[in-house]
């Protein structure tokens, strides 16, 4: 089933395709930080004003190559008074640049994007900005994508059409509070991955692929 078919079959899910001309928007909390940094990789970034960060506000960056999806995700979060969308990007390189620039609490990340995919970007972000928790939001139900995302350091994996947009803010809070979550239908695949890793460790006597 195509992404457009998903959107038609799931009225609460977000549309998957739209033409767009603007690729990345960054947002930060101060005048000095609200200007594009010299040498930043986010060369097409546009800065939005955002409230001063406080201990009880969650700073989120949205990364998806589809403009309509990005807007839909932001709309799902904008009514939560404790969440600020501080930046957005359209590919993995922009995700990395925004993670370095903004150091958000949570990043919502698509998988299939140009330049660098979301899983490769997640691996870099987990290394360079470990305080940023990545939540993969994708149409892919492929267990291999889930496995790769977990190994790259993602803290969550949700499939569009398998969760209601109004639950997105709840998912963001779960990651911010140190939790993890996946789309329930993929839980068996994750458990099998863990069991397979444990079996490999017993056979070889080496470390688990999860460690």
Tab-separated table of C-alpha atoms in Angstrom:
chain	number	residue	atom	x	y	z
A	1	UNK	CA	0.000	0.000	0.000
A	2	UNK	CA	1.392	3.423	-0.905
A	3	UNK	CA	1.785	6.260	1.594
A	4	UNK	CA	-1.139	8.052	-0.065
A	5	UNK	CA	-3.256	4.920	0.388
A	6	UNK	CA	-2.305	4.889	4.049
A	7	UNK	CA	-3.471	8.470	4.424
A	8	UNK	CA	-6.762	7.713	2.702
A	9	UNK	CA	-7.360	4.600	4.769
A	10	UNK	CA	-6.414	6.273	8.031
A	11	UNK	CA	-8.150	9.670	8.309
A	12	UNK	CA	-6.312	10.376	11.565
A	13	UNK	CA	-2.917	9.761	9.968
A	14	UNK	CA	-0.859	12.451	8.323
A	15	UNK	CA	-0.563	12.901	4.533
A	16	UNK	CA	2.613	11.512	3.110
A	17	UNK	CA	3.419	13.495	-0.030
A	18	UNK	CA	3.407	17.139	-0.995
A	19	UNK	CA	5.549	19.432	-3.069
A	20	UNK	CA	7.593	21.919	-1.108
A	21	UNK	CA	10.178	24.571	-1.678
A	22	UNK	CA	11.409	25.318	1.850
A	23	UNK	CA	13.496	22.541	3.345
A	24	UNK	CA	14.494	23.399	6.883
A	25	UNK	CA	13.476	25.806	9.583
A	26	UNK	CA	15.450	26.164	12.789
A	27	UNK	CA	14.112	27.826	15.945
A	28	UNK	CA	15.907	28.867	19.095
A	29	UNK	CA	15.196	30.713	22.281
A	30	UNK	CA	17.365	33.836	22.268
A	31	UNK	CA	18.180	36.685	19.897
A	32	UNK	CA	21.813	35.648	19.584
A	33	UNK	CA	20.897	31.978	19.296
A	34	UNK	CA	18.050	32.852	16.955
A	35	UNK	CA	20.459	33.844	14.205
A	36	UNK	CA	21.991	31.292	11.864
A	37	UNK	CA	25.415	30.287	13.116
A	38	UNK	CA	28.329	30.894	10.797
A	39	UNK	CA	29.391	27.616	9.240
A	40	UNK	CA	26.273	25.720	10.320
A	41	UNK	CA	25.299	22.816	8.063
A	42	UNK	CA	21.679	23.984	8.185
A	43	UNK	CA	22.336	26.394	5.330
A	44	UNK	CA	18.659	26.857	4.476
A	45	UNK	CA	17.586	27.290	8.099
A	46	UNK	CA	15.101	29.971	9.001
A	47	UNK	CA	14.877	30.878	12.674
A	48	UNK	CA	11.569	31.128	14.512
A	49	UNK	CA	11.053	32.880	17.807
A	50	UNK	CA	10.428	30.522	20.713
A	51	UNK	CA	9.910	31.058	24.439
A	52	UNK	CA	12.868	31.051	26.783
A	53	UNK	CA	13.604	27.427	27.775
A	54	UNK	CA	12.431	26.375	31.205
A	55	UNK	CA	12.767	23.157	33.149
A	56	UNK	CA	9.173	22.113	32.420
A	57	UNK	CA	9.060	22.847	28.667
A	58	UNK	CA	10.082	20.193	26.138
A	59	UNK	CA	12.020	21.415	23.090
A	60	UNK	CA	11.242	19.398	19.947
A	61	UNK	CA	12.683	19.320	16.410
A	62	UNK	CA	10.683	17.781	13.543
A	63	UNK	CA	12.552	16.181	10.617
A	64	UNK	CA	10.701	14.848	7.568
A	65	UNK	CA	11.220	15.487	3.858
A	66	UNK	CA	7.498	16.150	3.448
A	67	UNK	CA	6.359	19.691	4.210
A	68	UNK	CA	2.747	18.668	4.889
A	69	UNK	CA	3.810	15.938	7.322
A	70	UNK	CA	6.029	18.398	9.196
A	71	UNK	CA	3.173	20.859	9.481
A	72	UNK	CA	0.829	18.093	10.604
A	73	UNK	CA	3.209	16.960	13.331
A	74	UNK	CA	3.637	20.522	14.543
A	75	UNK	CA	-0.135	21.003	14.610
A	76	UNK	CA	-0.452	17.876	16.740
A	77	UNK	CA	1.929	19.376	19.297
A	78	UNK	CA	1.070	23.065	19.275
A	79	UNK	CA	-1.789	22.835	21.761
A	80	UNK	CA	0.381	21.296	24.463
A	81	UNK	CA	1.566	24.223	26.617
A	82	UNK	CA	4.675	22.327	27.706
A	83	UNK	CA	6.032	21.549	24.212
A	84	UNK	CA	7.831	23.966	21.891
A	85	UNK	CA	8.690	22.985	18.308
A	86	UNK	CA	11.989	24.839	17.962
A	87	UNK	CA	13.190	23.618	14.571
A	88	UNK	CA	12.432	21.544	11.502
A	89	UNK	CA	14.456	19.880	8.775
A	90	UNK	CA	13.910	17.845	5.627
A	91	UNK	CA	16.841	15.400	5.531
A	92	UNK	CA	19.332	13.617	7.748
A	93	UNK	CA	22.115	16.167	7.340
A	94	UNK	CA	19.776	18.946	8.405
A	95	UNK	CA	18.705	16.836	11.393
A	96	UNK	CA	22.338	16.547	12.496
A	97	UNK	CA	22.954	20.272	11.999
A	98	UNK	CA	19.847	21.162	14.017
A	99	UNK	CA	20.781	18.729	16.791
A	100	UNK	CA	24.166	20.415	17.068
A	101	UNK	CA	22.666	23.902	16.881
A	102	UNK	CA	19.620	23.544	19.102
A	103	UNK	CA	20.300	20.444	21.247
A	104	UNK	CA	16.558	19.663	21.494
A	105	UNK	CA	15.101	17.334	24.110
A	106	UNK	CA	13.272	15.209	21.515
A	107	UNK	CA	13.648	14.865	17.751
A	108	UNK	CA	10.896	13.392	15.576
A	109	UNK	CA	12.658	11.648	12.686
A	110	UNK	CA	11.472	10.119	9.412
A	111	UNK	CA	13.488	7.225	7.924
A	112	UNK	CA	13.329	7.639	4.137
A	113	UNK	CA	14.808	11.052	3.343
A	114	UNK	CA	17.242	12.407	0.750
A	115	UNK	CA	20.937	13.147	1.371
A	116	UNK	CA	21.114	11.036	4.537
A	117	UNK	CA	18.369	8.760	5.870
A	118	UNK	CA	16.908	9.058	9.343
A	119	UNK	CA	18.598	5.968	10.778
A	120	UNK	CA	22.072	7.137	9.704
A	121	UNK	CA	21.304	10.575	11.154
A	122	UNK	CA	20.081	9.024	14.407
A	123	UNK	CA	23.388	7.213	14.825
A	124	UNK	CA	25.340	10.470	14.515
A	125	UNK	CA	22.980	12.357	16.832
A	126	UNK	CA	23.142	9.598	19.463
A	127	UNK	CA	26.919	10.003	19.390
A	128	UNK	CA	27.178	13.791	19.274
A	129	UNK	CA	24.041	14.906	21.133
A	130	UNK	CA	23.156	12.016	23.477
A	131	UNK	CA	20.722	14.160	25.477
A	132	UNK	CA	18.502	14.402	22.372
A	133	UNK	CA	16.066	11.475	22.315
A	134	UNK	CA	15.088	10.385	18.804
A	135	UNK	CA	11.569	9.170	18.065
A	136	UNK	CA	11.299	7.536	14.635
A	137	UNK	CA	7.997	8.363	12.895
A	138	UNK	CA	7.654	6.391	9.671
A	139	UNK	CA	5.352	4.500	7.334
A	140	UNK	CA	7.700	1.508	7.434
A	141	UNK	CA	6.587	-1.608	9.294
A	142	UNK	CA	9.750	-3.482	8.284
A	143	UNK	CA	11.257	-5.156	11.400
A	144	UNK	CA	14.725	-4.585	9.929
A	145	UNK	CA	14.116	-0.844	10.014
A	146	UNK	CA	13.076	-1.167	13.662
A	147	UNK	CA	16.204	-3.195	14.433
A	148	UNK	CA	18.452	-0.680	12.674
A	149	UNK	CA	16.776	2.226	14.454
A	150	UNK	CA	17.270	0.599	17.871
A	151	UNK	CA	20.940	-0.104	17.121
A	152	UNK	CA	21.383	3.496	15.950
A	153	UNK	CA	20.109	4.755	19.303
A	154	UNK	CA	16.451	5.637	18.672
A	155	UNK	CA	14.318	5.688	21.829
A	156	UNK	CA	11.013	5.177	20.040
A	157	UNK	CA	9.532	3.873	16.785
A	158	UNK	CA	5.971	4.695	15.723
A	159	UNK	CA	4.256	3.872	12.433
A	160	UNK	CA	1.991	6.491	10.839
A	161	UNK	CA	-1.581	5.271	10.780
A	162	UNK	CA	-0.951	3.084	13.845
A	163	UNK	CA	-1.242	5.941	16.323
A	164	UNK	CA	-3.591	8.888	16.559
A	165	UNK	CA	-2.065	12.352	16.067
A	166	UNK	CA	-3.442	13.533	19.397
A	167	UNK	CA	-1.292	10.884	21.127
A	168	UNK	CA	1.899	12.382	19.729
A	169	UNK	CA	2.370	14.806	22.607
A	170	UNK	CA	2.074	11.883	25.019
A	171	UNK	CA	4.789	10.014	23.087
A	172	UNK	CA	7.075	13.050	23.278
A	173	UNK	CA	6.583	13.230	27.043
A	174	UNK	CA	7.364	9.518	27.433
A	175	UNK	CA	10.740	9.962	25.724
A	176	UNK	CA	11.463	13.185	27.601
A	177	UNK	CA	10.843	11.390	30.895
A	178	UNK	CA	13.389	8.717	29.972
A	179	UNK	CA	11.011	6.097	28.596
A	180	UNK	CA	10.884	4.290	25.276
A	181	UNK	CA	8.031	3.131	23.074
A	182	UNK	CA	7.293	1.313	19.826
A	183	UNK	CA	4.200	0.612	17.781
A	184	UNK	CA	2.661	-2.439	19.555
A	185	UNK	CA	2.418	-4.538	16.377
A	186	UNK	CA	6.232	-4.437	16.115
A	187	UNK	CA	6.835	-5.535	19.717
A	188	UNK	CA	7.154	-9.251	18.782
A	189	UNK	CA	9.859	-8.396	16.234
A	190	UNK	CA	11.769	-6.427	18.853
A	191	UNK	CA	11.516	-9.286	21.361
A	192	UNK	CA	12.795	-11.730	18.763
A	193	UNK	CA	15.690	-9.402	18.073
A	194	UNK	CA	16.561	-9.346	21.782
A	195	UNK	CA	16.292	-13.139	22.033
A	196	UNK	CA	18.458	-13.595	18.941
A	197	UNK	CA	21.068	-11.275	20.398
A	198	UNK	CA	21.087	-13.234	23.653
A	199	UNK	CA	21.488	-16.527	21.766
A	200	UNK	CA	24.388	-15.098	19.793
A	201	UNK	CA	26.063	-13.944	22.985
A	202	UNK	CA	25.733	-17.414	24.539
A	203	UNK	CA	27.163	-19.116	21.443
A	204	UNK	CA	30.126	-16.814	20.955
A	205	UNK	CA	30.790	-15.743	24.514
A	206	UNK	CA	31.114	-12.206	23.170
A	207	UNK	CA	29.067	-9.101	23.904
A	208	UNK	CA	25.464	-8.842	22.813
A	209	UNK	CA	24.713	-6.706	19.781
A	210	UNK	CA	22.547	-4.671	22.128
A	211	UNK	CA	25.501	-3.645	24.292
